[in-house]
Amino acid sequence: MRLYTYWRSTSAYRVRIALALKGIAAEQVPVHLVRNGGEQHAPAYAALNPQERLPTLVLDDGTVLTQSPSILEYLEEAYPEPVLLPATAVARAKVRAVAALIGCDIHPLNNVSPLTMLRRELKQDETAVSAWIARWITDGFHAVEQLIGEEGYCFGHEPGLADLYLIPQLYSARRFNVPLEAYPRILRVEALAATHPAFIAAHPARQADAEG
């Protein structure tokens, strides 16, 4: 199994956490999103993933999976222990709602492509770009704070799917200096994850391609 990843990619970060939680060995293949105009646009990678984004997971039999939500769902179905989703349909829906809030409503607006457009095509300076990033993270975290539980991880005492989305987005928020003091529940989850071996192993700073 091979995971095409980039140390700062929050989408790839989610998958790295899931692999570590489930104890699945995968060779990590770095794809630099900035160098040489973005290595994800190279013909060899584009042939693997036509969207030219990360992550991509190549299974042992050569099957190619793209998009972190579908990869995470595959891992949950193919490697069901430890579970990432609760037992009941309603509980699973609540977990998926928080994951989608982060994955669909926060993360895409802070991705490389829209930020590049803001800077290059719309001629926005870094102050404006930072305000854009903070706006969408703040709006999203305001909702997440109210949707997750009052103790443990997002939804219980063991990490699950929502945590796989939240922790990478917190990394991004801290990278862009977004204030987080208004989110005690979110910060509680961050503190717990900081002591968990799977989250530690998947952290961007611990990746082979991490830069200073």
Short mmCIF file of N, CA, C and O in Angstrom, two decimals, residues 4-6 29-54 56 111-117 120-121:
data_model
loop_
_atom_site.label_atom_id
_atom_site.label_comp_id
_atom_site.label_asym_id
_atom_site.label_seq_id
_atom_site.Cartn_x
_atom_site.Cartn_y
_atom_site.Cartn_z
N TYR A 4 0.27 8.66 -1.27
CA TYR A 4 0.87 9.87 -1.81
C TYR A 4 0.41 11.03 -0.93
O TYR A 4 -0.79 11.26 -0.77
N THR A 5 1.37 11.74 -0.36
CA THR A 5 1.08 12.67 0.72
C THR A 5 1.98 13.89 0.63
O THR A 5 2.96 13.92 -0.13
N TYR A 6 1.65 14.89 1.41
CA TYR A 6 2.49 16.07 1.60
C TYR A 6 2.36 16.44 3.07
O TYR A 6 1.24 16.42 3.61
N VAL A 29 4.71 8.34 -0.07
CA VAL A 29 5.38 8.92 -1.24
C VAL A 29 5.11 10.42 -1.23
O VAL A 29 3.99 10.86 -1.49
N PRO A 30 6.11 11.25 -0.91
CA PRO A 30 5.89 12.70 -0.84
C PRO A 30 5.62 13.31 -2.21
O PRO A 30 6.28 12.96 -3.20
N VAL A 31 4.65 14.21 -2.25
CA VAL A 31 4.34 15.00 -3.44
C VAL A 31 4.33 16.46 -3.00
O VAL A 31 3.41 16.88 -2.28
N HIS A 32 5.33 17.22 -3.39
CA HIS A 32 5.44 18.60 -2.92
C HIS A 32 4.44 19.48 -3.66
O HIS A 32 4.45 19.55 -4.89
N LEU A 33 3.59 20.17 -2.91
CA LEU A 33 2.51 20.95 -3.53
C LEU A 33 2.95 22.31 -4.03
O LEU A 33 2.15 23.00 -4.69
N VAL A 34 4.19 22.71 -3.77
CA VAL A 34 4.66 24.03 -4.18
C VAL A 34 5.86 23.96 -5.13
O VAL A 34 5.92 24.68 -6.12
N ARG A 35 6.79 23.09 -4.83
CA ARG A 35 8.03 23.00 -5.60
C ARG A 35 7.76 22.73 -7.09
O ARG A 35 6.88 21.94 -7.43
N ASN A 36 8.50 23.41 -7.94
CA ASN A 36 8.39 23.23 -9.39
C ASN A 36 6.97 23.45 -9.91
O ASN A 36 6.51 22.77 -10.83
N GLY A 37 6.30 24.41 -9.30
CA GLY A 37 4.93 24.69 -9.71
C GLY A 37 3.90 23.71 -9.17
O GLY A 37 2.73 23.77 -9.54
N GLY A 38 4.35 22.82 -8.30
CA GLY A 38 3.45 21.83 -7.71
C GLY A 38 3.66 20.46 -8.36
O GLY A 38 3.30 20.26 -9.53
N GLU A 39 4.27 19.54 -7.62
CA GLU A 39 4.56 18.22 -8.18
C GLU A 39 3.29 17.41 -8.46
O GLU A 39 3.34 16.43 -9.21
N GLN A 40 2.16 17.84 -7.89
CA GLN A 40 0.89 17.15 -8.16
C GLN A 40 0.44 17.34 -9.60
O GLN A 40 -0.45 16.61 -10.07
N HIS A 41 1.04 18.31 -10.29
CA HIS A 41 0.68 18.56 -11.69
C HIS A 41 1.58 17.81 -12.67
O HIS A 41 1.37 17.89 -13.89
N ALA A 42 2.58 17.11 -12.16
CA ALA A 42 3.48 16.34 -13.03
C ALA A 42 2.70 15.24 -13.74
O ALA A 42 1.76 14.67 -13.17
N PRO A 43 3.04 14.96 -15.00
CA PRO A 43 2.28 13.96 -15.77
C PRO A 43 2.13 12.61 -15.08
O PRO A 43 1.06 12.00 -15.14
N ALA A 44 3.18 12.14 -14.42
CA ALA A 44 3.11 10.82 -13.79
C ALA A 44 2.07 10.81 -12.68
O ALA A 44 1.30 9.84 -12.54
N TYR A 45 2.02 11.88 -11.89
CA TYR A 45 1.03 11.91 -10.81
C TYR A 45 -0.36 12.17 -11.36
O TYR A 45 -1.34 11.58 -10.88
N ALA A 46 -0.47 13.04 -12.36
CA ALA A 46 -1.77 13.32 -12.96
C ALA A 46 -2.38 12.07 -13.58
O ALA A 46 -3.61 11.90 -13.59
N ALA A 47 -1.54 11.17 -14.08
CA ALA A 47 -2.05 9.91 -14.62
C ALA A 47 -2.62 9.03 -13.51
O ALA A 47 -3.55 8.25 -13.74
N LEU A 48 -2.08 9.18 -12.31
CA LEU A 48 -2.55 8.41 -11.16
C LEU A 48 -3.82 9.02 -10.58
O LEU A 48 -4.78 8.31 -10.25
N ASN A 49 -3.82 10.35 -10.47
CA ASN A 49 -4.95 11.07 -9.89
C ASN A 49 -5.31 12.24 -10.81
O ASN A 49 -4.67 13.29 -10.77
N PRO A 50 -6.31 12.08 -11.65
CA PRO A 50 -6.65 13.10 -12.65
C PRO A 50 -7.00 14.46 -12.06
O PRO A 50 -6.89 15.47 -12.74
N GLN A 51 -7.42 14.49 -10.80
CA GLN A 51 -7.73 15.77 -10.17
C GLN A 51 -6.47 16.53 -9.76
O GLN A 51 -6.51 17.73 -9.48
N GLU A 52 -5.35 15.81 -9.72
CA GLU A 52 -4.04 16.40 -9.38
C GLU A 52 -4.05 17.01 -7.98
O GLU A 52 -3.55 18.11 -7.74
N ARG A 53 -4.63 16.25 -7.05
CA ARG A 53 -4.66 16.66 -5.65
C ARG A 53 -4.27 15.49 -4.76
O ARG A 53 -4.17 14.35 -5.21
N LEU A 54 -4.08 15.80 -3.49
CA LEU A 54 -3.74 14.79 -2.50
C LEU A 54 -4.92 14.59 -1.56
O LEU A 54 -5.75 15.50 -1.41
N THR A 56 -3.64 10.37 -2.43
CA THR A 56 -3.98 9.20 -3.25
C THR A 56 -3.48 7.98 -2.50
O THR A 56 -2.34 7.97 -2.03
N ASN A 111 -7.66 25.90 1.00
CA ASN A 111 -6.78 25.02 0.25
C ASN A 111 -5.84 25.83 -0.64
O ASN A 111 -5.99 27.02 -0.82
N VAL A 112 -4.85 25.13 -1.20
CA VAL A 112 -3.83 25.79 -2.02
C VAL A 112 -4.46 26.54 -3.19
O VAL A 112 -4.09 27.69 -3.48
N SER A 113 -5.42 25.93 -3.86
CA SER A 113 -5.97 26.53 -5.09
C SER A 113 -6.67 27.87 -4.84
O SER A 113 -6.37 28.86 -5.51
N PRO A 114 -7.62 27.98 -3.89
CA PRO A 114 -8.25 29.28 -3.67
C PRO A 114 -7.30 30.32 -3.13
O PRO A 114 -7.41 31.51 -3.48
N LEU A 115 -6.34 29.92 -2.29
CA LEU A 115 -5.38 30.90 -1.78
C LEU A 115 -4.48 31.41 -2.89
O LEU A 115 -4.13 32.60 -2.92
N THR A 116 -4.11 30.53 -3.81
CA THR A 116 -3.31 30.95 -4.96
C THR A 116 -4.09 31.92 -5.83
O THR A 116 -3.55 32.93 -6.32
N MET A 117 -5.37 31.65 -6.02
CA MET A 117 -6.20 32.56 -6.82
C MET A 117 -6.32 33.92 -6.14
O MET A 117 -6.24 34.96 -6.81
N ARG A 120 -2.71 35.56 -6.69
CA ARG A 120 -2.22 35.81 -8.05
C ARG A 120 -3.25 36.48 -8.95
O ARG A 120 -2.93 37.45 -9.64
N GLU A 121 -4.47 35.97 -8.94
CA GLU A 121 -5.47 36.49 -9.88
C GLU A 121 -6.25 37.67 -9.32
O GLU A 121 -6.57 38.62 -10.04
#
